[in-house]
Coordinates of C-alpha atoms in Angstrom, one line a residue:
X30 CA -123.4 -52.2 112.3
X31 CA -119.7 -51.8 112.5
X32 CA -117.7 -50.5 115.4
X33 CA -117.8 -46.8 116.1
X34 CA -114.7 -44.8 114.9
X35 CA -112.1 -44.4 117.6
X36 CA -111.7 -41.0 118.9
X37 CA -108.4 -39.8 120.4
X38 CA -108.5 -38.9 124.0
X39 CA -108.0 -35.1 124.2
X40 CA -104.7 -34.1 125.7
X41 CA -103.9 -31.0 127.7
X42 CA -100.6 -29.5 126.3
X43 CA -98.7 -27.3 128.8
X44 CA -96.3 -24.6 127.6
X45 CA -92.9 -25.2 129.1
X46 CA -90.7 -22.2 128.1
X47 CA -87.0 -22.3 128.3
X48 CA -86.2 -20.6 131.6
X49 CA -83.0 -19.0 130.4
X50 CA -84.8 -17.5 127.4
X51 CA -87.6 -16.3 129.4
X52 CA -85.3 -14.7 131.9
X53 CA -83.4 -13.0 129.1
X54 CA -86.6 -11.6 127.6
X55 CA -87.7 -10.0 130.9
X56 CA -84.3 -8.7 131.9
X57 CA -83.9 -5.0 131.2
X58 CA -80.5 -3.7 130.1
X59 CA -78.4 -2.3 132.9
X60 CA -78.1 1.4 133.1
X61 CA -74.7 2.8 133.8
X62 CA -73.8 6.4 134.6
X63 CA -70.9 8.2 132.9
X64 CA -69.2 8.3 136.3
X65 CA -69.3 4.5 136.6
X66 CA -67.8 4.0 133.2
X67 CA -65.1 6.6 133.9
X68 CA -64.1 5.2 137.3
X69 CA -64.4 1.5 136.3
X70 CA -63.0 1.4 132.8
X71 CA -61.6 4.5 131.2
X72 CA -59.6 6.0 134.0
X73 CA -57.8 2.8 135.0
X74 CA -56.9 2.2 131.3
X75 CA -55.5 5.8 131.0
X76 CA -53.4 5.4 134.1
X77 CA -52.1 2.0 133.0
X78 CA -51.0 3.5 129.6
X79 CA -49.1 6.2 131.6
X80 CA -51.3 9.0 130.4
X81 CA -50.4 12.4 131.9
X82 CA -52.0 13.4 135.1
X83 CA -53.0 16.7 133.5
X84 CA -55.1 14.9 130.8
X85 CA -56.8 12.7 133.5
X86 CA -57.7 15.7 135.6
X87 CA -59.0 17.5 132.5
X88 CA -61.5 14.6 131.7
X89 CA -62.5 14.6 135.3
X90 CA -63.3 18.3 135.2
X91 CA -65.4 17.9 132.0
X92 CA -67.3 15.0 133.6
X93 CA -68.1 17.1 136.7
X94 CA -69.5 19.9 134.4
X95 CA -71.6 17.3 132.6
X96 CA -73.0 16.0 135.8
X97 CA -73.6 19.5 137.3
X98 CA -75.5 20.5 134.1
X99 CA -78.0 17.6 134.3
X100 CA -78.5 18.0 138.0
X101 CA -78.6 21.8 138.3
X102 CA -82.0 23.6 138.7
X103 CA -83.5 25.0 135.6
X104 CA -85.0 28.5 135.0
X105 CA -88.2 27.5 136.7
X106 CA -86.2 26.3 139.8
X107 CA -87.0 22.6 139.1
X108 CA -84.3 20.0 139.0
X109 CA -83.6 18.9 135.4
X110 CA -84.9 15.3 135.0
X111 CA -83.9 12.7 132.6
X112 CA -80.2 12.3 133.4
X113 CA -78.8 10.4 130.4
X114 CA -77.5 7.0 131.4
X115 CA -75.6 4.4 129.3
X116 CA -77.4 3.0 127.3
X117 CA -79.9 5.7 126.7
X118 CA -77.8 8.7 125.8
X119 CA -78.9 10.1 122.5
X120 CA -77.6 12.8 120.2
X121 CA -80.0 15.4 121.6
X122 CA -78.4 15.0 125.0
X123 CA -75.1 15.9 123.6
X124 CA -76.6 18.8 121.7
X125 CA -78.2 20.2 124.8
X126 CA -74.8 20.0 126.7
X127 CA -73.1 21.6 123.7
X128 CA -75.6 24.5 123.7
X129 CA -75.1 25.0 127.4
X130 CA -71.4 25.2 127.0
X131 CA -71.9 27.9 124.3
X132 CA -73.8 30.2 126.7
X133 CA -72.0 33.2 128.3
X134 CA -71.8 32.9 132.1
X135 CA -72.4 36.7 132.3
X136 CA -75.5 37.2 130.2
X137 CA -76.6 33.6 129.5
X138 CA -76.5 34.3 125.7
X139 CA -74.7 32.5 122.9
X140 CA -73.4 35.6 121.1
X141 CA -72.4 38.5 123.3
X142 CA -69.8 41.2 123.7
X143 CA -69.0 40.6 127.4
X144 CA -65.5 41.5 128.4
X145 CA -63.1 39.3 130.4
X146 CA -62.9 39.7 134.2
X147 CA -59.7 39.0 136.1
X148 CA -58.3 37.6 132.9
X149 CA -61.0 34.9 132.7
X150 CA -63.4 34.9 129.7
X151 CA -67.1 34.6 130.4
X152 CA -67.6 32.3 127.4
X153 CA -65.8 29.1 126.5
X154 CA -63.9 29.0 123.2
X155 CA -64.9 26.7 120.4
X156 CA -61.8 24.6 121.0
X157 CA -62.6 24.2 124.7
X158 CA -66.2 23.2 123.9
X159 CA -65.0 20.5 121.5
X160 CA -62.6 19.2 124.2
X161 CA -65.6 18.9 126.7
X162 CA -67.6 16.9 124.1
X163 CA -64.4 14.9 123.3
X164 CA -64.2 13.8 126.9
X165 CA -67.8 12.6 126.8
X166 CA -67.1 10.8 123.6
X167 CA -64.1 9.1 125.1
X168 CA -66.3 7.7 128.0
X169 CA -68.9 6.5 125.5
X170 CA -66.2 4.8 123.4
X171 CA -65.0 3.0 126.5
X172 CA -68.5 1.9 127.2
X173 CA -68.8 0.6 123.6
X174 CA -65.5 -1.2 123.9
X175 CA -66.7 -3.1 127.0
X176 CA -70.1 -3.8 125.3
X177 CA -72.1 -1.7 127.7
X178 CA -73.9 0.0 124.9
X179 CA -74.9 -1.2 121.4
X180 CA -74.9 2.2 119.6
X181 CA -72.8 5.3 120.4
X182 CA -74.5 8.6 119.4
X183 CA -72.3 11.0 117.5
X184 CA -72.2 14.7 117.3
X185 CA -70.0 16.7 114.9
X186 CA -67.3 19.0 116.3
X187 CA -68.0 22.7 116.1
X188 CA -65.9 24.3 113.3
X189 CA -62.8 25.9 114.8
X190 CA -61.1 29.0 113.5
X191 CA -57.8 28.8 111.8
X192 CA -54.7 28.7 114.0
X193 CA -53.6 32.1 115.1
X194 CA -50.9 33.3 112.7
X195 CA -49.0 34.6 115.7
X196 CA -48.2 31.1 116.8
X197 CA -46.6 30.2 113.4
X198 CA -43.8 32.8 113.7
X199 CA -40.1 32.1 113.4
X200 CA -37.0 34.3 113.7
X201 CA -35.0 35.3 110.6
X202 CA -31.3 34.8 110.9
X203 CA -30.8 38.6 110.8
X204 CA -33.0 38.9 113.9
X205 CA -31.0 36.4 115.7
X206 CA -27.8 38.3 114.7
X207 CA -29.4 41.4 116.3
X208 CA -30.1 39.6 119.5
X209 CA -26.6 38.2 119.7
X210 CA -25.2 41.7 119.2
X211 CA -27.3 43.3 121.9
X212 CA -26.8 40.6 124.5
X213 CA -24.0 42.6 126.3
X214 CA -26.7 45.2 127.4
X215 CA -28.6 42.6 129.4
X216 CA -28.4 42.6 133.2
X217 CA -30.4 39.6 134.4
X218 CA -29.6 37.0 135.6
X219 CA -26.6 38.5 137.3
X220 CA -23.3 36.7 137.2
X221 CA -23.2 36.6 141.0
X222 CA -26.2 34.3 140.9
X223 CA -25.3 32.0 137.9
X224 CA -21.6 32.2 137.9
X225 CA -21.7 33.0 134.2
X226 CA -21.5 36.5 132.6
X227 CA -25.0 37.6 131.7
X228 CA -24.2 38.2 128.0
X229 CA -22.6 34.8 127.6
X230 CA -25.6 33.2 129.4
X231 CA -28.1 34.5 126.9
X232 CA -25.9 34.0 123.9
X233 CA -25.2 30.4 124.8
X234 CA -28.9 29.7 125.3
X235 CA -29.7 31.3 121.9
X236 CA -27.1 29.1 120.1
X237 CA -28.4 25.9 121.8
X238 CA -32.1 26.8 121.1
X239 CA -31.4 27.5 117.4
X240 CA -29.4 24.3 117.0
X241 CA -31.5 21.8 118.9
X242 CA -35.0 23.3 119.2
X243 CA -35.4 22.7 122.9
X244 CA -38.7 23.3 124.6
X245 CA -38.1 26.4 126.7
X246 CA -37.7 24.7 130.1
X247 CA -35.7 21.8 128.8
X248 CA -32.8 24.2 128.8
X249 CA -33.8 27.2 131.0
X250 CA -36.2 26.1 133.8
X251 CA -37.9 28.8 135.8
X252 CA -40.3 26.3 137.5
X253 CA -39.1 24.0 140.3
X254 CA -40.6 20.8 138.9
X255 CA -38.7 21.0 135.6
X256 CA -35.4 19.2 135.0
X257 CA -33.2 21.2 132.6
X258 CA -30.0 20.1 131.1
X259 CA -27.1 19.3 133.4
X260 CA -23.4 18.7 132.7
X261 CA -24.2 14.9 132.9
X262 CA -26.1 15.3 129.6
X263 CA -22.9 16.3 127.8
X264 CA -20.4 13.7 126.6
X265 CA -17.2 15.0 125.1
X266 CA -16.1 11.5 124.1
X267 CA -15.8 10.9 120.3
X268 CA -17.9 7.8 120.4
X269 CA -21.7 8.1 120.6
X270 CA -23.2 7.4 124.1
X271 CA -26.1 5.7 122.3
X272 CA -25.6 1.9 123.0
X273 CA -27.2 1.1 119.6
X274 CA -24.9 3.4 117.6
X275 CA -21.4 3.0 116.3
X276 CA -21.1 6.6 115.1
X277 CA -18.3 9.0 116.1
X278 CA -18.2 12.7 116.3
X279 CA -15.1 14.8 117.1
X280 CA -17.1 17.5 118.9
X281 CA -18.9 15.2 121.3
X282 CA -22.6 14.4 122.1
X283 CA -25.7 15.7 123.9
X284 CA -28.2 13.3 125.3
X285 CA -31.4 14.0 127.3
X286 CA -35.0 13.0 127.7
X287 CA -37.5 15.9 127.0
X288 CA -39.5 16.7 130.1
X289 CA -42.8 16.7 128.2
X290 CA -42.3 13.3 126.6
X291 CA -40.5 11.4 129.4
X292 CA -43.7 9.5 130.4
X293 CA -44.7 8.1 126.9
X294 CA -41.2 8.3 125.3
X295 CA -38.6 7.7 128.0
X296 CA -35.8 6.9 125.6
X297 CA -33.3 9.7 125.4
X298 CA -32.4 11.8 122.4
X299 CA -28.7 11.4 121.3
X300 CA -27.6 14.5 119.4
X301 CA -24.1 15.3 118.1
X302 CA -22.5 18.6 119.2
X303 CA -21.7 20.9 116.3
X304 CA -18.7 23.3 116.2
X305 CA -21.0 26.1 117.5
X306 CA -22.5 24.2 120.4
X307 CA -19.1 22.7 121.3
X308 CA -17.8 26.3 121.5
X309 CA -20.7 27.1 123.9
X310 CA -19.9 24.1 126.0
X311 CA -16.2 25.0 126.2
X312 CA -17.0 28.6 127.2
X313 CA -19.5 27.6 129.9
X314 CA -17.0 25.1 131.3
X315 CA -14.3 27.8 131.4
X316 CA -16.7 30.1 133.3
X317 CA -17.6 27.4 135.8
X318 CA -16.3 27.6 139.3
X319 CA -15.0 24.0 139.1
X320 CA -13.1 22.4 136.2
X321 CA -14.5 20.2 135.0
X322 CA -18.0 21.2 136.2
X323 CA -19.8 18.8 138.5
X324 CA -22.0 16.3 136.6
X325 CA -25.2 17.3 138.5
X326 CA -24.6 21.0 138.0
X327 CA -27.0 22.8 135.7
X328 CA -25.6 23.7 132.3
X329 CA -27.3 27.1 132.5
X330 CA -28.3 27.9 136.1
X331 CA -31.4 30.0 136.4
X332 CA -33.3 31.4 139.5
X333 CA -36.9 30.2 139.8
X334 CA -38.3 33.6 138.8
X335 CA -40.6 33.4 135.8
X336 CA -41.5 37.1 135.8
X337 CA -37.8 38.1 135.8
X338 CA -37.0 35.7 133.1
X339 CA -39.8 36.7 130.8
X340 CA -39.3 40.4 131.6
X341 CA -35.6 40.2 130.5
X342 CA -36.6 38.3 127.4
X343 CA -39.0 40.9 126.2
X344 CA -36.5 43.7 127.1
X345 CA -33.9 41.9 125.0
X346 CA -36.3 41.9 122.0
X347 CA -36.9 45.6 122.5
X348 CA -33.2 46.4 122.7
X349 CA -32.5 44.5 119.5
X350 CA -35.6 46.0 117.8
X351 CA -36.8 42.4 116.9
X352 CA -40.5 42.1 116.2
X353 CA -42.6 39.9 113.9
X354 CA -44.3 41.0 110.7
X355 CA -47.7 40.0 111.9
X356 CA -49.4 43.1 113.3
X357 CA -50.0 42.9 117.1
X358 CA -48.0 39.6 117.4
X359 CA -45.0 39.2 119.7
X360 CA -42.2 36.7 119.8
X361 CA -42.1 34.2 122.6
X362 CA -39.5 31.8 123.7
X363 CA -41.3 28.9 122.2
X364 CA -40.8 30.5 118.8
X365 CA -37.1 29.5 119.0
X366 CA -38.2 25.9 118.8
X367 CA -40.3 26.6 115.8
X368 CA -37.4 28.5 114.2
X369 CA -35.1 25.5 114.6
X370 CA -37.6 23.1 113.2
X371 CA -38.4 25.4 110.2
X372 CA -34.8 25.8 109.1
X373 CA -33.8 22.1 109.7
X374 CA -36.8 21.0 107.6
X375 CA -35.7 23.2 104.8
X376 CA -32.1 21.9 105.0
X377 CA -33.1 18.1 105.0
X378 CA -36.4 16.3 105.1
X379 CA -36.8 14.5 108.4
X380 CA -34.0 16.3 110.1
X381 CA -36.3 18.4 112.3
X382 CA -38.1 15.2 113.5
X383 CA -34.7 13.6 114.4
X384 CA -33.4 16.6 116.3
X385 CA -36.6 18.0 118.0
X386 CA -38.5 14.7 118.2
X387 CA -41.0 16.7 116.2
X388 CA -43.9 14.7 114.8
X389 CA -46.8 12.5 115.6
X390 CA -46.8 9.1 117.2
X391 CA -47.9 7.4 114.0
X392 CA -46.7 6.9 110.5
X393 CA -43.2 7.4 109.3
X394 CA -42.0 9.5 112.2
X395 CA -43.0 6.8 114.7
X396 CA -41.4 4.0 112.6
X397 CA -38.2 6.0 112.2
X398 CA -38.0 6.7 116.0
X399 CA -38.6 3.1 117.0
X400 CA -36.6 1.1 114.5
X401 CA -33.9 3.1 112.8
X402 CA -30.8 4.9 114.2
X403 CA -30.9 8.5 113.0
X404 CA -27.3 9.3 114.1
X405 CA -26.1 9.0 110.5
X406 CA -28.7 11.6 109.3
X407 CA -27.7 13.9 112.2
X408 CA -24.0 13.6 111.5
X409 CA -24.4 14.1 107.8
X410 CA -26.8 17.0 107.8
X411 CA -27.0 18.7 111.2
X412 CA -23.2 19.5 111.3
X413 CA -23.4 21.4 108.0
X414 CA -26.9 23.0 108.6
X415 CA -26.6 26.8 107.9
X416 CA -26.6 29.0 111.0
X417 CA -26.7 32.8 111.6
X418 CA -23.5 34.7 110.8
X419 CA -23.3 35.9 114.4
X420 CA -22.6 32.3 115.4
X421 CA -19.3 32.5 113.5
X422 CA -18.4 35.6 115.5
X423 CA -19.2 33.7 118.7
X424 CA -16.6 31.1 117.7
X425 CA -13.9 33.7 117.3
X426 CA -14.9 35.7 120.4

């Protein structure tokens, strides 16, 4: 008989997994609160990009309401469980928060007829609700950017109603003529306070608003933290004060940084004086106590009295019988800026953007602001832009 067939000795095979792979399989994803993402990532980035303090406070307020909603007791006096973390936040969480924001604080209903109390509404407007959800969306986008979540839930914005037509108003030239004619009837601010005759004070402001489209408190500041135009913002030299420009203008120049945009757009606007605005400057200089006026003196001094300022403004409109066509609407001072932009846009495309810095931060307006000198456009078209007939009378007066 031959030899028996050889049999292999049985071996015991041990499973030796990759320790790193095993650890990764067992490790659960970290859970971050919205507060952590806000404090660690989003808020520092907004501050670094010089975002306004008002916008930062607004997101902080929305986050506090979000946290209070998930931690507040429910109708059965039990604390709401299931606070959504990141990751883990789903569309239904956003929907619940949206539905909560739509409730009336008075009757706890979505659609109601509750009145306002102390000037405050019981229900948030659709635009406000969308801003709350927008803040939550911004925090989730920051978490997505830093790879803290894999998928960001989305929720459509609530449809907003069309812009109030009362905000799209602008003055006709005939209405501005009526205001110029009735200015001598005004009594505030008194000349004893400003050093300028009251009628000249208001007429000068009207000419400057109509020409350059200032925001209200860039010219007439009734709040202490605003920085209105001073005589240092006026240059009567022929050559432009813009170091990047070679243009010349016989009437002189105006240069200033708008208060609203000085954080994100600190570069000044350089605008040529027109024959009308140069007449205003000459009259104000003649009325000044010192000749020439001190460079740090306000161009149009104004007491810090908002109620008096607005009260005289509305009295002026009533004296001149100036009112908009829209029923129930009323002209406000910011409509002067809209008036300027409206007429400049009709006169020359792009002129309103160059004069008012009117436009978005993207696209053609941004490129034009950053890379091209607009003095040529301003000199060619702003100086011959049509103005109300009463401005000619102001020249002769």
